[in-house]
Every structure is written in C-alpha cells, then in structure tokens.
Amino acid sequence: MVLIQREAQLAQLRTAFDTCTESQGGRVCLISGAVGSGKTALLEAFVAQVTGGRGHLMSATGSQVERHLPFGVMDQLIDSSGLERASARKAATVVRHLALTTSPPGTPEDDALHPPAPGSPPPTATSAAYGLFTSLLDLARPLPLVVTIDDVHHADAASLRCLLYAIRRLRHKHIMVLLTESPMLRTQHPQFRAELLSQPHVSRISLEPLTDAALSRLARIHPVPSEARDSVVREAPTLTGGSPLLMRALLDESCTAPPPPSEASAVSDVQPLPVSALHGTFDQAVLRCLYRHEPEVRGAAQALAVLGRPTPLPVLGRLLGLSPEFTTQSLRLLRRSGLVSSDGLGHPRIVDAVLADLSTEERLRLHRRAAEVLHEYGAEPGVVAAHLVSADWAEPAWADAALHETAAQALDAGRPDVTGACLRLARGAARPGSRWTEADTLLLRSRWQINPLAAATDLGALTAPGRDADGPGDDAEATDTGTGTGTGTGTGTGTGTGADTDTGTMADQRYGPEAVGAVPTLLWHGRPDTACRIVRAVAARAHPAPDVRARLDAARLLISLVHPDRYPQARADARHVADAGTATSTTGRHLDAMTLLADTLTPDRARHDTVGNAEVMIQRYTADEGALGPLAAPLLAMLYAGRPDLVVTWTRVLLGRPSVGYAPSWKAVLHAIHAEAELRLGALGDAEEHARTALTVLTPQAWAVAVAGPLSTLIGAATEAGRHGEAERWLAKPVPAESFRTPLGLHYLLARARYHLATGRRRAAADDLHRCGKEVTTWRMDTATLVPWRLELARVHLAFGDHCAAVRLLEEQLDVRQSVDDRTRGMALRVLAGLVPPERGGGLRAQAVQLLEACGDRIELARALADTGQALRVAGDDAGARPYFQRAGQLAQGTGSPALAQRTARAAADLPLCPRPRGGRQHSGDDAKSPGAGNTNSSGNANSTGTGLSRAERRVAALAAQGHTNRQISSKLFITVSTVEQHLTRVYRKLDVKQRTELATRLSSVRSGVPRLDG
C-alpha cells in the first residue's frame, strides 16, 4: 500500500515499536484525523511492516452500531489473539470480571447478561487483573505484542475500562497499543480520553488533509488512463478537499469511466448523463463519509445541499435547530472531511450525491423550512421562491409576492423555466372571461420561450367568449380572407387593413395594459386581429401612462413588421418614437431594435450605419447574461443590410450563451437566422444543418406562422444543390395561410419560385414572383435584401426567351433606390453581362466578381468566375480562362452544390491542353489575365498602373496607409475582415513592405493612380 504525505507519521509509529522491541517499555499511540483522512490506511501500513515475524497482533474495530454492546471490542481482541479455545474463553471471563470490579461507583452494568459460573466465588479485582496480564504477557513474551483498535471513539464503555486498566500497566512491558479516532461533535467517553491522555507513555499523531502536490502525486502513481489523469489532477483539490478517501474513490472511478465522446457526439445537442447521476464510486464514498458522522453533522450537510448557496451561520443554525457553537463545529468537521469547502458549499457532485440520498419527504420538509427561515431573515425573493417551488408550497401569505417578483426577474434574466414554475405555483392559468393580468403575460411569455404550443392554450383567455370558436368574430381566423392548402401552396391574399371590428364594451373592458404583452405570442400564432383589438382597446382608455404609451408604440411597430398591411404609419413614426430616450427600459430597447429593422426594410429610410448600429445593440444586450428577446431584430437588420457573414459570427456567439439552453424557442430562432445567413454565403451544408436543427428544437407545428422561415431556407438550399426531390418534400410541409401575409412568407414564395424555375415550371415561378412584387410594393418594403424578386423574375423571362423584359427588370433591380446590397448587385450584374454586347459585358462581369468576392457568397462567385472564364474562352484566350474555371470549381466543391461543381469541372476539362494563342482583339474585362497573375487580382480586374495591385487591393492599401484598422476598412468597403487581411498580405508582398507605416511612402509615387474609395 502506497501512502502519500504520511511518511512522517509512519516513521513515528516505527520508532514507538522499536522502543518496545528494545525493552524500553510499552507505548500507546493515538492517531487522530477526520473521517476519510486515511487513519485505517496508516494503521494497516504499519501493521504490515512490523508484524511479519517481528510482533504479535491483536486487533479490533469500533462500530457505531455496536457501541452499546458490552465487551464487543475486547471480544474482537481476544478472537484475533490466536489463543486456543479454552484460553480464549478464560481470557473473556477474566475481562468481564475485571470490568465489573473496576466499574466506577454508580455505573450501571448489566450483570444478568454475564453471570459468574455456578458455584464459583466472584473474583477480586487483584485476581482478575493478574489473570488478564498473565494472558497478555504470555502472548508478548516471545515477541512484542501490538494491540490496534480502529475508531476507538465508537468502542463500548466496558471494553474501554478494561483497555484503560491495561494501559496503566504497560509502562515496562513489550506491548504497543495503537488507537485511531475521529473528532466528533460531542466528545465520546470523556473520562476515558482524559485519563488516556494523562499517561506519560501516550503520544498523539494528527493527520491533516492532503496538499495539492500530494493529490497530484497520488494521481501520477495510480493506474489512471492518461486521457483522464490531467482532468483528475485539475479537479481533485476542489472535488476532494484533500480527503484521501474521496481522492482514491475519484481515481478508482476514473479507471472505470467511459471513454471521452467522439467528435460526432461532441457536437450534438444531446448531452451525456452527468457522472453523479450514475451513482459511481465517488458518490458512494461521499455517502460513506456522510454516514460516519453524527446525525447533527449529517443534517448540516443535507441542509447546505438543499440551500444550494453560502448561508450565514445564524440562518443555518436556525434551520438545523442547533446552537451557534454546534453549527460552527459541524461545518468544521464537514470541512475537514472534504465534504464542504471554505465558502460553506461542497462541490456540485458532492451536493448531488447528498441530495440523491434524501427521501422525497425529507427534501420537501427541508425546502419548506428553508423558505420560512430565509424569509424571516430577509433573503432575496428569488432565493425564497426557489425553495417554495422546490417544496411545492405556497400557503403563507407572503409567498405570493415572492413568487410574482421572482417570476418577473427570472424572465428578464433569461430563465423562463423559473418564471413558469413560480407562476404555476402562485396561481392557475387565466380563464376565458377573466381579466388578463401582468402575471398572465409573464406566464404566456415564459411558456412561449419553452414551448409555443403550450402558450397557445393560454390565448383562449384573450378571445371573446363564443366568438372565435362558434362563429365569425374579429380574430384572424374569422376575418382574414387568405386561404392555403396543406401542401404549402398558400394563396391567401390577406386583405386586413388594421381596422378591426369592435367586439363591444364588455370585451374592451377585459383588456388592460397588461394584455399588450401578449401581442408577440398572438402574432406568432397567426392572430393579428386579436392583437390589433387589444392595442385599440388599451389606446382608447383615458390618459394612458407614459410606459403604457411606449408599450403601445412597440406593439404597433411589431404588428407592422410582422404584418406590414397593419399600422403602416407605425413604421414611419418609429424613428421619432425611438429617439425619445426610452432605451434604458426593456420596452425602449425593444423599440430601438425594431426601429432599426424597420429602417432597413424601408427603401427610402435605409441607413448606411445599420450594420454598425446593429452590432452596438447586440454588444450592449450581450454584456449581461439575460433574455434574448431584443436580439432577433438587430440580427435580421444586419442580414437585410447585406452582412450575412456578421450574422453567422454573432449567432454562433449567442448560441453559446447559457441562457439559450433555457429558451428552446429563442434557440430555434437563432438557428433559423443562422441558416438563412449561411444560405446567402453559399454554404449550403451549414444552412441545411442549422435549418434542420431549428425544426428539431421546435416542431413545425410549434413554429406556427414562422415555419415559413426555416422551410424557405431548406427549400432554397436543396434547390441550389440540385436535390429537387428533397426540395419538393419540404414544399409538401403544411404552411399556415397567415404566413403569406408576413415577410417570412415572401422568403417562402421566393424559394418556391426558384424551385419551380429549376424544375421547368416557369409559369408557376412567375406567379410567385409577381405576388412577391405586389406585396412588397403595397407594404413599401421593396428592398432587394428582403426579396430580390426582379432579379429572379428576370431569370424567368430569360427562360421564356424574353431578353428585353429581363434587361429591363435587371436595370430596375440595380437602381439605387431599391436599396440594393452588394450580393444582389453582383448577381444582377452577372446575369446582365450575358445580355449586353461583349465590350460592355466584360466590365460588368469584373464588377460582379469583385462585389461577390467582397460579400462572401461562394456559389454566386463561382458562377461569376465561370462566366468570366467562358467569356475568355469564347474570345480565344484558353490560357486565361483555365484559372477562372479552376477557382470556380474549387469554390463550388466547398459549397455543397455538386451540380455546379460538375459543370465548372467539365468546362475546365473541355479546354485544350495546348491553349490557343490570344487574338489581337481586346475585350474589356474579359481579356484580363488569370487570377494570380502579376498584375491582376483574383477577380480578373486588370491593373491600369504599374504597382502590380488590383483595384480592390489599392482601395485597401489606401485606407491602411491613412491609418484605418482592418475592422474600419471592412466596414467602409463592405467586405469581411478576413478579406482585408488577405488583400494586405498580397499588398505587402507586391510592394515589398514589412509594416503598415511604409504603405504611405510606397504609394506616394503613384498617388494619382489610387482609385476613389466610393467608386
């Protein structure tokens, strides 16, 4: 057995034994240490060293369950002595008579259990002592006698009196007595301990917790798998508290632990069960430590586990019903055993093990008592409410206030599960006909974040009794004329104008300001008429408070964004309302975020600083861990502003926040936004993965009206990849008719139109695109990043052979008034380049390549490069065309579009191995040298100066020379930071400069040739 940090104690025991061997008299050693400190291991290590032919052993172990059994320990010693049966029986009799004759006055003894032999006179103390020592000396005569008693604090009183009698007479004998004890809350056998420690030949040995270095050494010598050793060494100090028992259990458990998860399982959303849930070796060791303590100490550990946080001593003592002294001592004992850390809490695994050992009734009792005591001492409402919920107890008069306050705070902190638990305990769900309260709104919002289908059941309380279910009413289901089939072919026209039918005074009186909070959920489930009715009813009340007016403004704007045919004036007034300085409130933050989105979707109000403002909002909202509600709008604004690369970056950050795990609905929304951004970057595989995840986290039914979003992404990705059968299966999924009255419905129509065009259904594609154009025109949201319907309709006209109509639509799409982003402009220029004369088409293709490379859409960039290569091939420049086809093929390979990859690879393979020489005819743009040539960039843009820099590289170099950072250059040129870095790397190489400060000097000689930054 290997001992760590116990070498000095073991040497002290060997010295005492050598003293006995050398006839210097007997010795008594008392080993003291906390539960699990390794007393038994030290005892066994010593015995193994000295009893192999060097001494005779008698051993016993005290037990908590046998402490009231008279002579139990002495019987163990006699049984382990090796005496013959007759001698052992004689020794046992002597021991019992010795205990009787040495019992202190007034000590009750059960003589009836051990009566003397019939006819034999009771022996005197002298004869009994003489008989005992004769037996002991007979054993110790050839070799020293070693007597060990483990856990002597649990020994019975009768055995201790016999032992103490013998210890007094060991001073000149070859006998060594070795005792181990653990400190207790109440000192056991104080008279025995006092007299024992007063003997001159008694020495004490204390065992302290293992140091971090000792724990590390123990892990190194233990046969632990190498992949688990570092983790054990790192966690051992906090997990074991230096307890050898817990450390060895942790090491043994690590040897049998399952292998680490593979890469495939590591990235999945399914998390393995925690080790503590498996009742492993470590958890069993925790319980062994726990039950070797007294009930009061064990109760302190259980109370700390239930409390779950550091607790002042008076509160803990009141909860346990112990005095301050006993409470302090209990914590000290638990700390020395490694079960409790210095702040009063044990490691989460220890807490889990203690809680798992509690019965349901005991745990409920402790939580109820904790709630009472904490409320009495003025704890935070959230702390008290947590115990009320755990105890399923809301009877006290003060419980309702604590639960409601905690519910509101938890929702703002991103814990809808806590909100729902508190409100379900405080009150039941709202019923039709009852007044809607703020608690109803909180419960509705929390349920939506966890499961929108559960939230739908609460919306019935907002509906006029008997109206929506039995006949025509003023909800969306009754008044909207849009219809749709179960196969996603919805053709609803949506004639709502925002003027709802009045349902009467009684219905209006039921809607107070609290009901405005239900508007987002109503819109999610396709009930815009009910939402409008609530807003109108609340607005009609006399003299609404400022906060109520702000909530009404936010509700109107949200309705207008989700259903643009409602409250169109709300979008026009949003900027004025948002500038009113309300951004310090929750409503103000929502209003600011929605205003930014409204500006992005309105062509005549689009701002050049949309992306920067969106990032500032996200950074401000993510500074504190909390709800994700205000973040969807700035993410969408960033997406519609043409920066899907930033959307991908931010959604990855947000999906890693802990609060996402408590709000599946927000998690699904983030995955859906991430999927659409990946689709716009040409990453078809990633787009499909995140869209599928969005429909897994929330079922399509739970997505309700918003299901059009992830479905449109899946349809678009499958169509781009050439998997038309898969796209058709996604199109077969049912979409509510109300979806087609929302911007997400336009995404769906555009994706369906692309599918129709790809499968030869040109007329169906044209119908969907004409409908998109009609809706965005009516809604005043005709922005290219929402739906570039003109570009797609131009492709349809090309399929019909109507080139003139296609050119007209493309030129309209390129009009600056349509808020065209770089991606849409690049795609439109690429298509237009094939419809104009060659001398103009080359320049258009070069611009398209530059724009698409900057925006990051790999699929469209591959197409533009392939078109450029084809134009060079037609012009007779096979050598110049090959690099374009090769790069296009490389891009297509990484996008997940095998059809595009095959076409580009086939085009490159069709080029002759011996390229034709270029003709003398110059083609603007198309005759540029291939990517990677000395005086061209990767997009095929020829250089007009002798610097060797492309136009894009010169723009980046000029800004860098002026002192702009890479991120500032990225924002000014609307390219990614990675693209800026790549351009600068090439600039440094071509200009032979080593640092940024040399750029200005190097470019000064050709300053006149630097292009305009806005050109």
mmCIF file of N, CA and C in Angstrom, residues 131-178:
data_model
loop_
_atom_site.group_PDB
_atom_site.id
_atom_site.type_symbol
_atom_site.label_atom_id
_atom_site.label_comp_id
_atom_site.label_asym_id
_atom_site.label_seq_id
_atom_site.Cartn_x
_atom_site.Cartn_y
_atom_site.Cartn_z
ATOM 1 N N GLY A 131 -4.976 -12.275 36.250
ATOM 2 C CA GLY A 131 -5.291 -13.218 35.180
ATOM 3 C C GLY A 131 -5.193 -12.591 33.802
ATOM 4 N N LEU A 132 -5.639 -11.343 33.670
ATOM 5 C CA LEU A 132 -5.586 -10.667 32.358
ATOM 6 C C LEU A 132 -4.141 -10.458 31.934
ATOM 7 N N PHE A 133 -3.312 -9.946 32.824
ATOM 8 C CA PHE A 133 -1.941 -9.659 32.450
ATOM 9 C C PHE A 133 -1.131 -10.925 32.222
ATOM 10 N N THR A 134 -1.510 -11.966 32.921
ATOM 11 C CA THR A 134 -0.828 -13.235 32.642
ATOM 12 C C THR A 134 -1.072 -13.659 31.211
ATOM 13 N N SER A 135 -2.316 -13.520 30.762
ATOM 14 C CA SER A 135 -2.641 -13.883 29.369
ATOM 15 C C SER A 135 -1.930 -12.971 28.386
ATOM 16 N N LEU A 136 -1.910 -11.661 28.639
ATOM 17 C CA LEU A 136 -1.265 -10.729 27.711
ATOM 18 C C LEU A 136 0.238 -10.949 27.646
ATOM 19 N N LEU A 137 0.867 -11.180 28.819
ATOM 20 C CA LEU A 137 2.307 -11.367 28.839
ATOM 21 C C LEU A 137 2.711 -12.684 28.173
ATOM 22 N N ASP A 138 1.833 -13.688 28.314
ATOM 23 C CA ASP A 138 2.117 -14.935 27.608
ATOM 24 C C ASP A 138 2.207 -14.703 26.106
ATOM 25 N N LEU A 139 1.337 -13.814 25.583
ATOM 26 C CA LEU A 139 1.373 -13.502 24.161
ATOM 27 C C LEU A 139 2.572 -12.631 23.816
ATOM 28 N N ALA A 140 2.942 -11.716 24.697
ATOM 29 C CA ALA A 140 4.009 -10.771 24.397
ATOM 30 C C ALA A 140 5.392 -11.303 24.724
ATOM 31 N N ARG A 141 5.494 -12.497 25.361
ATOM 32 C CA ARG A 141 6.796 -12.952 25.821
ATOM 33 C C ARG A 141 7.770 -13.240 24.682
ATOM 34 N N PRO A 142 7.391 -14.024 23.645
ATOM 35 C CA PRO A 142 8.407 -14.264 22.607
ATOM 36 C C PRO A 142 8.638 -13.047 21.714
ATOM 37 N N LEU A 143 7.563 -12.306 21.395
ATOM 38 C CA LEU A 143 7.650 -11.135 20.521
ATOM 39 C C LEU A 143 6.820 -10.004 21.118
ATOM 40 N N PRO A 144 7.134 -8.755 20.743
ATOM 41 C CA PRO A 144 6.290 -7.642 21.228
ATOM 42 C C PRO A 144 4.846 -7.829 20.767
ATOM 43 N N LEU A 145 3.934 -7.425 21.604
ATOM 44 C CA LEU A 145 2.509 -7.508 21.300
ATOM 45 C C LEU A 145 2.025 -6.139 20.805
ATOM 46 N N VAL A 146 1.325 -6.138 19.640
ATOM 47 C CA VAL A 146 0.749 -4.922 19.069
ATOM 48 C C VAL A 146 -0.767 -5.048 19.137
ATOM 49 N N VAL A 147 -1.385 -4.138 19.876
ATOM 50 C CA VAL A 147 -2.843 -4.125 20.024
ATOM 51 C C VAL A 147 -3.368 -2.898 19.283
ATOM 52 N N THR A 148 -4.224 -3.112 18.278
ATOM 53 C CA THR A 148 -4.774 -1.994 17.483
ATOM 54 C C THR A 148 -6.290 -1.970 17.626
ATOM 55 N N ILE A 149 -6.801 -0.779 17.837
ATOM 56 C CA ILE A 149 -8.253 -0.569 17.880
ATOM 57 C C ILE A 149 -8.565 0.614 16.957
ATOM 58 N N ASP A 150 -9.211 0.314 15.856
ATOM 59 C CA ASP A 150 -9.587 1.360 14.891
ATOM 60 C C ASP A 150 -10.927 1.965 15.313
ATOM 61 N N ASP A 151 -11.055 3.283 15.152
ATOM 62 C CA ASP A 151 -12.269 4.011 15.540
ATOM 63 C C ASP A 151 -12.612 3.749 17.002
ATOM 64 N N VAL A 152 -11.658 4.071 17.865
ATOM 65 C CA VAL A 152 -11.861 3.795 19.284
ATOM 66 C C VAL A 152 -12.988 4.648 19.857
ATOM 67 N N HIS A 153 -13.349 5.740 19.195
ATOM 68 C CA HIS A 153 -14.433 6.579 19.706
ATOM 69 C C HIS A 153 -15.777 5.874 19.620
ATOM 70 N N HIS A 154 -15.849 4.781 18.859
ATOM 71 C CA HIS A 154 -17.089 4.009 18.780
ATOM 72 C C HIS A 154 -17.046 2.747 19.661
ATOM 73 N N ALA A 155 -16.000 2.580 20.464
ATOM 74 C CA ALA A 155 -15.898 1.388 21.309
ATOM 75 C C ALA A 155 -16.888 1.470 22.472
ATOM 76 N N ASP A 156 -17.249 0.314 22.996
ATOM 77 C CA ASP A 156 -18.185 0.280 24.125
ATOM 78 C C ASP A 156 -17.464 0.636 25.404
ATOM 79 N N ALA A 157 -18.218 1.126 26.391
ATOM 80 C CA ALA A 157 -17.630 1.617 27.641
ATOM 81 C C ALA A 157 -16.950 0.509 28.428
ATOM 82 N N ALA A 158 -17.520 -0.686 28.448
ATOM 83 C CA ALA A 158 -16.932 -1.782 29.216
ATOM 84 C C ALA A 158 -15.565 -2.157 28.669
ATOM 85 N N SER A 159 -15.440 -2.204 27.336
ATOM 86 C CA SER A 159 -14.138 -2.552 26.751
ATOM 87 C C SER A 159 -13.120 -1.458 27.034
ATOM 88 N N LEU A 160 -13.553 -0.197 27.005
ATOM 89 C CA LEU A 160 -12.616 0.897 27.252
ATOM 90 C C LEU A 160 -12.102 0.860 28.691
ATOM 91 N N ARG A 161 -12.938 0.439 29.674
ATOM 92 C CA ARG A 161 -12.467 0.346 31.054
ATOM 93 C C ARG A 161 -11.404 -0.741 31.185
ATOM 94 N N CYS A 162 -11.629 -1.849 30.514
ATOM 95 C CA CYS A 162 -10.617 -2.909 30.524
ATOM 96 C C CYS A 162 -9.326 -2.441 29.852
ATOM 97 N N LEU A 163 -9.479 -1.736 28.698
ATOM 98 C CA LEU A 163 -8.306 -1.275 27.977
ATOM 99 C C LEU A 163 -7.518 -0.260 28.806
ATOM 100 N N LEU A 164 -8.245 0.636 29.454
ATOM 101 C CA LEU A 164 -7.561 1.645 30.250
ATOM 102 C C LEU A 164 -6.833 1.005 31.441
ATOM 103 N N TYR A 165 -7.408 -0.006 32.023
ATOM 104 C CA TYR A 165 -6.759 -0.716 33.133
ATOM 105 C C TYR A 165 -5.431 -1.320 32.686
ATOM 106 N N ALA A 166 -5.460 -1.881 31.450
ATOM 107 C CA ALA A 166 -4.236 -2.492 30.929
ATOM 108 C C ALA A 166 -3.202 -1.439 30.558
ATOM 109 N N ILE A 167 -3.667 -0.290 29.990
ATOM 110 C CA ILE A 167 -2.728 0.743 29.544
ATOM 111 C C ILE A 167 -1.945 1.309 30.719
ATOM 112 N N ARG A 168 -2.570 1.382 31.888
ATOM 113 C CA ARG A 168 -1.864 1.926 33.053
ATOM 114 C C ARG A 168 -0.659 1.068 33.433
ATOM 115 N N ARG A 169 -0.658 -0.167 33.032
ATOM 116 C CA ARG A 169 0.375 -1.111 33.465
ATOM 117 C C ARG A 169 1.298 -1.538 32.331
ATOM 118 N N LEU A 170 1.347 -0.749 31.224
ATOM 119 C CA LEU A 170 2.170 -1.117 30.068
ATOM 120 C C LEU A 170 3.533 -0.456 30.078
ATOM 121 N N ARG A 171 3.801 0.341 31.082
ATOM 122 C CA ARG A 171 4.987 1.198 31.035
ATOM 123 C C ARG A 171 6.273 0.395 30.888
ATOM 124 N N HIS A 172 6.318 -0.803 31.464
ATOM 125 C CA HIS A 172 7.548 -1.593 31.426
ATOM 126 C C HIS A 172 7.325 -2.932 30.728
ATOM 127 N N LYS A 173 6.342 -3.003 29.828
ATOM 128 C CA LYS A 173 6.038 -4.246 29.135
ATOM 129 C C LYS A 173 6.324 -4.096 27.650
ATOM 130 N N HIS A 174 6.434 -5.240 26.940
ATOM 131 C CA HIS A 174 6.663 -5.249 25.492
ATOM 132 C C HIS A 174 5.315 -5.213 24.762
ATOM 133 N N ILE A 175 4.530 -4.229 25.032
ATOM 134 C CA ILE A 175 3.189 -4.117 24.434
ATOM 135 C C ILE A 175 3.019 -2.716 23.876
ATOM 136 N N MET A 176 2.550 -2.659 22.612
ATOM 137 C CA MET A 176 2.262 -1.377 21.960
ATOM 138 C C MET A 176 0.769 -1.336 21.625
ATOM 139 N N VAL A 177 0.120 -0.272 22.086
ATOM 140 C CA VAL A 177 -1.315 -0.090 21.808
ATOM 141 C C VAL A 177 -1.464 1.049 20.788
ATOM 142 N N LEU A 178 -2.191 0.762 19.728
ATOM 143 C CA LEU A 178 -2.363 1.732 18.634
ATOM 144 C C LEU A 178 -3.855 2.002 18.457
#
